Each structure stands twice: as C-alpha cells, then as structure tokens.
Amino acid sequence: GAYGCTLNNCTLSSNWAAYYGGGACGDDVYDPFLLNNCTLTGNLAADTGGGACQGTLNNCIVYYNTNGDYFNSSLNYCCTAQLPDTGIGNITNAPLFVDLVNGDFHLQSNSPCINSGNNSYVTLTNDLDGNPRIRGGTVDIGAYEYQTPTSVISYAWLQQYGLTNNGSADY
C-alpha cells in the first residue's frame, strides 16, 4: 500500500505484499515510514506484518490484517489486537467500525478509539472526511474523527473501568 513515506488521515485497506508489510512497509535505516491517524485493515503479507512493517504509527488503527497487524514497528496511541513491544498508550480493544465488511471505517458511538489518541501527533486540522480532527478535547484513533462524542474522557479508559461513555462519569 505504501513504502517509506509519511501519511496522515488515510486508510490502507486490502493491499497485498509478497513478503512484509501489506499496508505499509519501510526500511528501518533508509526508508522508514510514518503514519499519523491512519486506519490499516484487511491487508495481507505472505510472510509477516500484514498491516505494517518497519515504521512508526501514531494514533492509528491496525486491526484485522492477515499474518499479523505489525512487525518491527513502533506504535503510539494505536488500536491493535496485540500490544507492541515498543510504544506507549496503545489499546487492544476491537475498534468497532460502522461496517467493516463494506469498508466503512468510521467509528461506532461506543468505539474505544474515541478520545483515545494523543493530540501531539495531530498534523492536520481535518480528518479524512474533512471534518474537524479533534472533537471532545482529544483526538480519536484512526482516519475518521467521531463528530459527536458524549464524553471528553478516553472511551477505552471508561470501558476498562466499567464506566459509561454518556458523559455522566466525566465529573
């Protein structure tokens, strides 16, 4: 899907690689990649790292890729099925897309990705739809910002402690 580049607010879906990194691939030394607020899903690598290989991902969803969501990559404030060895603020809850099968990667109202990113990794003021990138005070993980969050607290954090995300637990 992408090699050795920087991408912001994008989706990489249904790509295939003969060896590594179906969604995004790079070289640790010469051509590393950087992804900010991207969604990588449905990608395949014949060997490993179906979603991503040898790069850095910030505020990204890397889920439902074949032969591993990532390999030899640093993930920060990302949503992926297995916690990476390097990076901070990651969650393993399923992202809860509106319609995964038909390629609608917008977040459902109860997605743990809402308000769970890190604002310092935001590089553009709008999401992939052209909507404001930050709603509810904290950026969402993935390419699309949920436009009407009912809580300003990380939905993943609220869910972890059995609290509602309707705003009643905010105070």
mmCIF file of C-alpha atoms in Angstrom:
data_model
loop_
_atom_site.group_PDB
_atom_site.id
_atom_site.type_symbol
_atom_site.label_atom_id
_atom_site.label_comp_id
_atom_site.label_asym_id
_atom_site.label_seq_id
_atom_site.Cartn_x
_atom_site.Cartn_y
_atom_site.Cartn_z
ATOM 1 C CA GLY A 1 0.000 0.000 0.000
ATOM 2 C CA ALA A 2 2.736 2.480 0.975
ATOM 3 C CA TYR A 3 6.521 2.368 1.239
ATOM 4 C CA GLY A 4 8.943 4.667 3.036
ATOM 5 C CA CYS A 5 6.680 7.724 3.282
ATOM 6 C CA THR A 6 4.637 9.863 5.666
ATOM 7 C CA LEU A 7 0.854 9.579 5.545
ATOM 8 C CA ASN A 8 -1.783 11.454 7.554
ATOM 9 C CA ASN A 9 -5.511 10.719 7.952
ATOM 10 C CA CYS A 10 -5.658 7.882 5.452
ATOM 11 C CA THR A 11 -6.937 4.343 5.089
ATOM 12 C CA LEU A 12 -4.809 1.496 3.795
ATOM 13 C CA SER A 13 -7.044 -1.474 3.088
ATOM 14 C CA SER A 14 -6.977 -4.670 1.023
ATOM 15 C CA ASN A 15 -3.307 -4.447 -0.005
ATOM 16 C CA TRP A 16 -1.046 -7.449 -0.503
ATOM 17 C CA ALA A 17 2.725 -7.921 -0.153
ATOM 18 C CA ALA A 18 4.848 -10.887 -1.191
ATOM 19 C CA TYR A 19 6.925 -10.714 1.997
ATOM 20 C CA TYR A 20 6.314 -7.997 4.633
ATOM 21 C CA GLY A 21 4.033 -5.056 5.301
ATOM 22 C CA GLY A 22 0.958 -5.316 3.102
ATOM 23 C CA GLY A 23 -0.454 -1.982 4.324
ATOM 24 C CA ALA A 24 2.764 -0.040 4.882
ATOM 25 C CA CYS A 25 6.383 -1.075 4.742
ATOM 26 C CA GLY A 26 9.704 0.606 5.183
ATOM 27 C CA ASP A 27 13.331 0.076 5.938
ATOM 28 C CA ASP A 28 14.487 0.851 9.484
ATOM 29 C CA VAL A 29 17.539 2.783 8.311
ATOM 30 C CA TYR A 30 16.984 4.152 4.815
ATOM 31 C CA ASP A 31 13.235 4.367 4.175
ATOM 32 C CA PRO A 32 11.202 4.216 7.387
ATOM 33 C CA PHE A 33 7.543 5.198 7.186
ATOM 34 C CA LEU A 34 5.473 7.413 9.472
ATOM 35 C CA LEU A 35 1.692 7.126 9.732
ATOM 36 C CA ASN A 36 -0.450 9.567 11.742
ATOM 37 C CA ASN A 37 -4.177 8.977 12.326
ATOM 38 C CA CYS A 38 -4.453 6.227 9.737
ATOM 39 C CA THR A 39 -6.552 3.065 9.539
ATOM 40 C CA LEU A 40 -4.904 -0.136 8.296
ATOM 41 C CA THR A 41 -7.226 -3.107 7.895
ATOM 42 C CA GLY A 42 -7.710 -6.065 5.581
ATOM 43 C CA ASN A 43 -4.096 -6.044 4.396
ATOM 44 C CA LEU A 44 -2.075 -9.205 3.821
ATOM 45 C CA ALA A 45 1.594 -10.096 3.812
ATOM 46 C CA ALA A 46 2.705 -13.536 2.694
ATOM 47 C CA ASP A 47 5.340 -13.631 5.455
ATOM 48 C CA THR A 48 4.563 -11.322 8.409
ATOM 49 C CA GLY A 49 3.373 -7.823 9.277
ATOM 50 C CA GLY A 50 0.248 -7.790 7.123
ATOM 51 C CA GLY A 51 -0.672 -4.316 8.337
ATOM 52 C CA ALA A 52 2.713 -2.654 8.776
ATOM 53 C CA CYS A 53 6.408 -3.471 8.825
ATOM 54 C CA GLN A 54 9.381 -1.356 9.975
ATOM 55 C CA GLY A 55 7.964 2.070 10.693
ATOM 56 C CA THR A 56 6.220 4.309 13.210
ATOM 57 C CA LEU A 57 2.456 4.564 13.681
ATOM 58 C CA ASN A 58 0.781 7.259 15.809
ATOM 59 C CA ASN A 59 -2.965 7.379 16.586
ATOM 60 C CA CYS A 60 -3.571 4.542 14.104
ATOM 61 C CA ILE A 61 -5.929 1.588 13.955
ATOM 62 C CA VAL A 62 -4.020 -1.512 12.831
ATOM 63 C CA TYR A 63 -6.561 -4.317 13.071
ATOM 64 C CA TYR A 64 -7.916 -7.280 11.063
ATOM 65 C CA ASN A 65 -4.801 -7.734 8.900
ATOM 66 C CA THR A 66 -3.583 -11.174 7.782
ATOM 67 C CA ASN A 67 -0.289 -12.582 9.138
ATOM 68 C CA GLY A 68 -0.020 -10.001 11.897
ATOM 69 C CA ASP A 69 -1.045 -6.401 12.265
ATOM 70 C CA TYR A 70 2.529 -5.117 12.539
ATOM 71 C CA PHE A 71 6.129 -6.309 12.592
ATOM 72 C CA ASN A 72 9.207 -4.469 13.841
ATOM 73 C CA SER A 73 7.284 -1.190 14.188
ATOM 74 C CA SER A 74 6.764 1.368 16.923
ATOM 75 C CA LEU A 75 3.122 2.088 17.779
ATOM 76 C CA ASN A 76 1.986 5.055 19.884
ATOM 77 C CA TYR A 77 -1.640 5.543 20.914
ATOM 78 C CA CYS A 78 -2.765 2.881 18.456
ATOM 79 C CA CYS A 79 -5.534 0.299 18.458
ATOM 80 C CA THR A 80 -4.275 -3.186 17.602
ATOM 81 C CA ALA A 81 -5.124 -6.756 18.629
ATOM 82 C CA GLN A 82 -1.817 -7.337 20.440
ATOM 83 C CA LEU A 83 0.232 -4.790 22.396
ATOM 84 C CA PRO A 84 3.522 -3.946 20.653
ATOM 85 C CA ASP A 85 6.945 -4.236 22.283
ATOM 86 C CA THR A 86 7.675 -0.548 21.654
ATOM 87 C CA GLY A 87 5.459 2.477 22.013
ATOM 88 C CA ILE A 88 3.013 3.935 24.544
ATOM 89 C CA GLY A 89 -0.722 4.470 25.057
ATOM 90 C CA ASN A 90 -1.883 1.534 22.920
ATOM 91 C CA ILE A 91 -5.169 -0.341 23.333
ATOM 92 C CA THR A 92 -6.208 -3.840 22.248
ATOM 93 C CA ASN A 93 -9.996 -3.410 22.191
ATOM 94 C CA ALA A 94 -11.677 -4.029 18.819
ATOM 95 C CA PRO A 95 -12.112 -0.637 17.101
ATOM 96 C CA LEU A 96 -15.846 -1.113 16.371
ATOM 97 C CA PHE A 97 -16.159 0.159 12.814
ATOM 98 C CA VAL A 98 -19.576 1.129 11.452
ATOM 99 C CA ASP A 99 -19.407 -1.530 8.690
ATOM 100 C CA LEU A 100 -16.116 -3.422 8.378
ATOM 101 C CA VAL A 101 -17.384 -5.815 5.680
ATOM 102 C CA ASN A 102 -18.383 -2.976 3.337
ATOM 103 C CA GLY A 103 -15.363 -0.766 4.087
ATOM 104 C CA ASP A 104 -16.988 1.880 6.305
ATOM 105 C CA PHE A 105 -14.183 2.533 8.797
ATOM 106 C CA HIS A 106 -15.963 5.313 10.686
ATOM 107 C CA LEU A 107 -16.215 4.654 14.422
ATOM 108 C CA GLN A 108 -19.386 3.478 16.134
ATOM 109 C CA SER A 109 -20.617 5.640 19.020
ATOM 110 C CA ASN A 110 -19.193 3.184 21.588
ATOM 111 C CA SER A 111 -15.780 2.668 19.956
ATOM 112 C CA PRO A 112 -12.844 2.557 22.380
ATOM 113 C CA CYS A 113 -10.882 4.625 19.832
ATOM 114 C CA ILE A 114 -12.902 7.777 20.591
ATOM 115 C CA ASN A 115 -10.839 10.344 22.562
ATOM 116 C CA SER A 116 -8.038 7.778 22.941
ATOM 117 C CA GLY A 117 -5.283 9.290 20.789
ATOM 118 C CA ASN A 118 -2.589 11.835 21.577
ATOM 119 C CA ASN A 119 -3.089 15.395 20.306
ATOM 120 C CA SER A 120 0.658 15.964 19.859
ATOM 121 C CA TYR A 121 0.647 13.561 16.870
ATOM 122 C CA VAL A 122 -2.066 15.505 15.010
ATOM 123 C CA THR A 123 -0.627 17.114 11.887
ATOM 124 C CA LEU A 124 -3.782 18.237 10.028
ATOM 125 C CA THR A 125 -6.835 20.134 11.262
ATOM 126 C CA ASN A 126 -9.328 17.883 9.421
ATOM 127 C CA ASP A 127 -9.924 14.132 9.240
ATOM 128 C CA LEU A 128 -10.307 12.070 6.064
ATOM 129 C CA ASP A 129 -13.891 13.337 5.589
ATOM 130 C CA GLY A 130 -12.819 16.971 6.004
ATOM 131 C CA ASN A 131 -14.420 17.214 9.457
ATOM 132 C CA PRO A 132 -12.613 18.794 12.436
ATOM 133 C CA ARG A 133 -9.811 16.468 13.536
ATOM 134 C CA ILE A 134 -10.295 16.964 17.281
ATOM 135 C CA ARG A 135 -13.774 16.770 18.844
ATOM 136 C CA GLY A 136 -14.345 16.281 22.566
ATOM 137 C CA GLY A 137 -10.907 17.623 23.504
ATOM 138 C CA THR A 138 -8.797 14.611 22.482
ATOM 139 C CA VAL A 139 -8.124 13.176 19.044
ATOM 140 C CA ASP A 140 -9.617 9.819 18.079
ATOM 141 C CA ILE A 141 -7.506 6.908 16.903
ATOM 142 C CA GLY A 142 -7.859 6.222 13.164
ATOM 143 C CA ALA A 143 -8.598 8.161 9.988
ATOM 144 C CA TYR A 144 -12.046 9.422 10.990
ATOM 145 C CA GLU A 145 -12.957 11.624 13.954
ATOM 146 C CA TYR A 146 -16.232 10.781 15.675
ATOM 147 C CA GLN A 147 -18.102 14.080 15.472
ATOM 148 C CA THR A 148 -20.434 13.901 18.487
ATOM 149 C CA PRO A 149 -18.653 12.336 21.465
ATOM 150 C CA THR A 150 -20.751 12.398 24.623
ATOM 151 C CA SER A 151 -17.745 12.208 26.944
ATOM 152 C CA VAL A 152 -14.420 14.027 26.897
ATOM 153 C CA ILE A 153 -12.634 11.097 28.562
ATOM 154 C CA SER A 154 -10.988 8.271 26.615
ATOM 155 C CA TYR A 155 -13.690 5.739 25.767
ATOM 156 C CA ALA A 156 -11.164 2.898 26.175
ATOM 157 C CA TRP A 157 -10.371 4.105 29.714
ATOM 158 C CA LEU A 158 -14.046 4.381 30.610
ATOM 159 C CA GLN A 159 -14.741 0.877 29.291
ATOM 160 C CA GLN A 160 -11.746 -0.544 31.174
ATOM 161 C CA TYR A 161 -13.271 0.563 34.481
ATOM 162 C CA GLY A 162 -16.877 -0.281 33.618
ATOM 163 C CA LEU A 163 -17.963 3.360 33.353
ATOM 164 C CA THR A 164 -20.457 4.733 30.841
ATOM 165 C CA ASN A 165 -19.384 6.965 27.959
ATOM 166 C CA ASN A 166 -22.536 9.112 28.036
ATOM 167 C CA GLY A 167 -20.821 11.970 29.863
ATOM 168 C CA SER A 168 -22.216 11.126 33.315
ATOM 169 C CA ALA A 169 -18.839 9.759 34.523
ATOM 170 C CA ASP A 170 -16.881 12.842 33.415
ATOM 171 C CA TYR A 171 -17.342 14.642 36.682
#
